[in-house]
Tab-separated table of C-alpha atoms in Angstrom:
chain	number	residue	atom	x	y	z
A	26	MET	CA	11.880	16.261	2.494
A	27	ARG	CA	9.290	13.499	2.283
A	28	LYS	CA	11.395	11.153	4.423
A	29	LEU	CA	11.836	13.888	7.033
A	30	PHE	CA	8.072	14.446	7.145
A	31	ILE	CA	7.413	10.721	7.641
A	32	ALA	CA	10.086	10.492	10.350
A	33	LEU	CA	8.571	13.435	12.254
A	34	LEU	CA	5.109	11.942	11.911
A	35	PHE	CA	6.239	8.604	13.352
A	36	LEU	CA	8.039	10.420	16.183
A	37	SER	CA	4.840	12.283	17.032
A	38	LEU	CA	2.901	9.021	16.944
A	39	SER	CA	5.362	7.362	19.312
A	40	GLN	CA	4.798	10.154	21.845
A	41	PHE	CA	1.047	9.707	21.404
A	42	VAL	CA	1.262	5.953	22.003
A	43	ALA	CA	2.785	6.456	25.426
A	44	ALA	CA	-0.481	8.012	26.633
A	45	GLN	CA	-2.831	5.499	25.000
A	46	SER	CA	-3.847	1.845	25.192
A	47	PRO	CA	-3.083	0.726	21.644
A	48	ARG	CA	-4.501	-2.344	19.929
A	49	PHE	CA	-2.001	-4.550	18.126
A	50	GLY	CA	-3.114	-6.506	15.070
A	51	VAL	CA	-2.005	-8.703	12.203
A	52	ARG	CA	-3.368	-8.615	8.655
A	53	ALA	CA	-2.964	-10.680	5.466
A	54	GLY	CA	-4.773	-10.849	2.175
A	55	ALA	CA	-4.822	-10.698	-1.603
A	56	ASN	CA	-4.335	-7.728	-3.907
A	57	LEU	CA	-4.885	-6.667	-7.512
A	58	PHE	CA	-2.302	-4.309	-9.018
A	59	ILE	CA	-2.056	-2.207	-12.162
A	60	LEU	CA	0.665	0.203	-13.236
A	61	HIS	CA	-0.952	2.489	-15.772
A	62	SER	CA	1.136	4.476	-18.253
A	63	SER	CA	-0.703	7.221	-20.086
A	64	ASN	CA	2.003	7.772	-22.711
A	65	ASP	CA	3.933	4.514	-23.264
A	66	LYS	CA	2.101	1.312	-24.268
A	67	THR	CA	5.200	-0.791	-23.583
A	68	GLN	CA	5.023	0.178	-19.894
A	69	ASP	CA	1.245	0.032	-19.498
A	70	TYR	CA	0.825	-2.905	-17.115
A	71	SER	CA	-2.949	-2.488	-17.048
A	72	ASN	CA	-3.940	-6.157	-16.716
A	73	ALA	CA	-4.118	-6.940	-13.016
A	74	ARG	CA	-2.775	-10.153	-11.527
A	75	VAL	CA	-3.419	-11.494	-8.043
A	76	GLY	CA	-0.692	-10.804	-5.499
A	77	TYR	CA	-0.558	-10.964	-1.702
A	78	THR	CA	0.145	-8.814	1.333
A	79	ALA	CA	0.851	-9.333	5.035
A	80	GLY	CA	1.701	-7.068	7.915
A	81	VAL	CA	1.161	-5.745	11.421
A	82	THR	CA	-0.956	-2.860	12.713
A	83	LEU	CA	-1.110	-0.633	15.788
A	84	GLU	CA	-4.367	1.234	16.411
A	85	MET	CA	-4.447	4.172	18.846
A	86	PHE	CA	-7.736	5.822	19.778
A	87	ILE	CA	-8.035	9.588	20.034
A	88	ASN	CA	-11.622	9.309	21.234
A	89	LYS	CA	-14.581	6.943	20.807
A	90	TYR	CA	-14.895	7.626	17.088
A	91	LEU	CA	-11.394	8.530	15.870
A	92	SER	CA	-8.184	6.527	15.808
A	93	ILE	CA	-4.794	6.494	14.108
A	94	GLN	CA	-3.406	3.239	12.732
A	95	PRO	CA	0.177	3.010	11.479
A	96	GLU	CA	1.056	-0.249	9.727
A	97	LEU	CA	4.087	-2.128	8.472
A	98	ASN	CA	3.259	-4.310	5.461
A	99	TYR	CA	4.945	-6.466	2.856
A	100	SER	CA	3.265	-6.450	-0.567
A	101	HIS	CA	3.914	-8.652	-3.602
A	102	GLN	CA	2.261	-7.122	-6.687
A	103	GLU	CA	1.901	-8.397	-10.257
A	104	ALA	CA	0.509	-7.017	-13.521
A	105	ARG	CA	0.783	-7.716	-17.258
A	106	GLU	CA	1.282	-5.573	-20.367
A	107	ASN	CA	0.103	-6.698	-23.797
A	108	TYR	CA	2.439	-4.750	-26.116
A	109	TYR	CA	5.299	-7.239	-25.754
A	110	GLY	CA	3.460	-9.724	-23.545
A	111	SER	CA	5.296	-9.704	-20.207
A	112	ASN	CA	4.479	-9.848	-16.503
A	113	LEU	CA	5.824	-7.373	-13.972
A	114	SER	CA	6.269	-8.312	-10.314
A	115	LEU	CA	7.171	-5.807	-7.588
A	116	GLU	CA	7.916	-6.246	-3.904
A	117	TYR	CA	7.360	-3.359	-1.500
A	118	THR	CA	7.663	-2.620	2.196
A	119	GLN	CA	4.752	-0.269	2.884
A	120	LEU	CA	4.230	2.204	5.730
A	121	PRO	CA	0.656	3.563	5.722
A	122	ILE	CA	-0.621	5.898	8.446
A	123	LEU	CA	-4.403	5.610	8.457
A	124	PHE	CA	-6.841	7.991	10.105
A	125	ARG	CA	-9.936	5.993	11.000
A	126	TYR	CA	-13.516	7.026	11.775
A	127	HIS	CA	-15.556	4.447	13.694
A	128	THR	CA	-19.333	4.274	13.389
A	129	ALA	CA	-21.583	4.665	16.438
A	130	ASN	CA	-21.970	0.899	16.908
A	131	GLY	CA	-18.205	0.479	16.709
A	132	LYS	CA	-18.311	-2.393	14.212
A	133	ALA	CA	-17.223	-0.521	11.086
A	134	ALA	CA	-14.563	2.032	10.276
A	135	LEU	CA	-13.851	4.291	7.322
A	136	TYR	CA	-10.230	5.270	6.870
A	137	ALA	CA	-7.753	7.177	4.726
A	138	GLY	CA	-4.174	8.313	4.984
A	139	PRO	CA	-0.747	8.654	3.366
A	140	GLN	CA	1.362	5.648	2.457
A	141	LEU	CA	5.088	5.428	1.800
A	142	GLY	CA	6.517	2.399	-0.019
A	143	PHE	CA	10.093	1.148	-0.372
A	144	LEU	CA	10.913	-1.046	-3.365
A	145	GLY	CA	12.596	-4.349	-2.568
A	146	ALA	CA	12.656	-6.114	-5.947
A	147	ALA	CA	11.325	-5.697	-9.482
A	148	ASN	CA	11.268	-8.428	-12.127
A	149	ILE	CA	9.875	-8.829	-15.619
A	150	LYS	CA	8.988	-12.311	-16.864
A	151	GLU	CA	8.468	-12.825	-20.586
A	152	ASP	CA	6.148	-15.418	-22.078
A	153	ASN	CA	9.146	-17.561	-23.096
A	154	GLY	CA	10.018	-17.951	-19.395
A	155	LYS	CA	12.942	-15.520	-19.305
A	156	GLU	CA	12.989	-13.456	-16.112
A	157	THR	CA	15.009	-10.248	-15.710
A	158	GLY	CA	15.644	-8.064	-12.679
A	159	VAL	CA	14.713	-4.463	-13.490
A	160	ALA	CA	14.868	-2.719	-10.099
A	161	TYR	CA	17.366	-0.193	-11.509
A	162	LYS	CA	14.601	1.149	-13.776
A	163	PHE	CA	12.299	1.899	-10.859
A	164	ASN	CA	12.212	4.616	-8.237
A	165	LYS	CA	13.139	3.292	-4.797
A	166	THR	CA	10.248	5.030	-3.049
A	167	ASP	CA	6.548	5.288	-3.805
A	168	PHE	CA	4.103	7.687	-2.172
A	169	GLY	CA	0.326	7.930	-2.345
A	170	ILE	CA	-3.009	7.754	-0.548
A	171	ALA	CA	-4.738	4.674	0.868
A	172	PHE	CA	-8.426	4.589	1.770
A	173	GLY	CA	-11.015	1.961	2.551
A	174	VAL	CA	-13.604	0.448	4.851
A	175	ALA	CA	-13.148	-2.132	7.601
A	176	HIS	CA	-15.164	-4.368	9.894
A	177	VAL	CA	-13.627	-4.184	13.363
A	178	PRO	CA	-14.537	-5.865	16.668
A	179	PRO	CA	-14.956	-3.740	19.810
A	180	LYS	CA	-12.361	-5.887	21.576
A	181	ASN	CA	-10.322	-8.917	20.459
A	182	GLY	CA	-11.434	-10.544	17.241
A	183	MET	CA	-11.345	-10.939	13.492
A	184	THR	CA	-11.178	-7.981	11.140
A	185	PHE	CA	-11.992	-7.594	7.464
A	186	ASP	CA	-11.200	-4.685	5.198
A	187	LEU	CA	-11.297	-3.515	1.595
A	188	ARG	CA	-8.577	-1.025	0.639
A	189	VAL	CA	-7.603	1.038	-2.386
A	190	TYR	CA	-4.186	2.643	-2.814
A	191	ARG	CA	-3.523	5.286	-5.431
A	192	GLY	CA	0.085	6.294	-6.098
A	193	LEU	CA	0.922	9.955	-6.636
A	194	MET	CA	4.469	9.477	-7.969
A	195	ASN	CA	6.009	7.900	-11.055
A	196	VAL	CA	7.010	4.304	-10.333
A	197	ILE	CA	9.300	3.921	-13.357
A	198	LYS	CA	12.129	6.446	-13.623
A	199	SER	CA	11.716	9.121	-16.284
A	200	GLU	CA	14.698	9.247	-18.621
A	201	PHE	CA	13.906	12.789	-19.757
A	202	ASP	CA	11.847	15.796	-18.635
A	203	GLY	CA	8.148	15.255	-19.179
A	204	GLY	CA	8.838	11.577	-19.844
A	205	ILE	CA	6.881	8.441	-19.020
A	206	THR	CA	4.034	8.803	-16.514
A	207	THR	CA	3.368	5.670	-14.480
A	208	ARG	CA	0.864	5.687	-11.625
A	209	PRO	CA	0.113	2.561	-9.551
A	210	THR	CA	-3.273	1.441	-8.257
A	211	LEU	CA	-3.557	-1.363	-5.720
A	212	ILE	CA	-6.805	-2.913	-4.467
A	213	SER	CA	-6.550	-5.320	-1.541
A	214	VAL	CA	-8.851	-7.438	0.576
A	215	GLY	CA	-7.529	-8.352	3.981
A	216	LEU	CA	-8.363	-10.568	6.955
A	217	GLY	CA	-6.796	-9.990	10.318
A	218	TYR	CA	-6.994	-10.260	14.059
A	219	ILE	CA	-6.902	-7.497	16.681
A	220	PHE	CA	-5.540	-8.016	20.198
A	221	GLY	CA	-6.461	-5.761	23.101
A	222	ASN	CA	-9.445	-3.739	24.288
């Protein structure tokens, strides 16, 4: 059902693009990731590590103040748990659809919107150097809300933004009803460049 909703939303956006003058952009930056478990200390990766992200954007204006910006991003995320002492690294392809409000001077934007993520790889590295692939323990999709603030140029130019993503689904598979609860939080700082008026 969720995939159908996203597909219909992208189809609607593609129809909208045909009538607009979209602005294409690129974005890259650093992120901090935690995967908090409220009921299992062995899966509480609550010590953030620095990761990285990169992607492309397409901004379409509805009017002077409102725009829609779908993105396609790659995100490498890392965190550490202290119960056993291991690092978790995850790789996601992320598809956020951001609804943006631009201030009167046009130099800043506040935004929020849904984000769908597709897991590419998951690895756990122990302190002794042993690394194990654990993608089979993780759900293949992640869904949540992204929100933030951005500096944007009125035409071509550099962009800067601060973003927070909060997952609404369990990342690690539950082995039984009412099992482990794992919610991700991702904070990222990005620099980019926008092309087009």
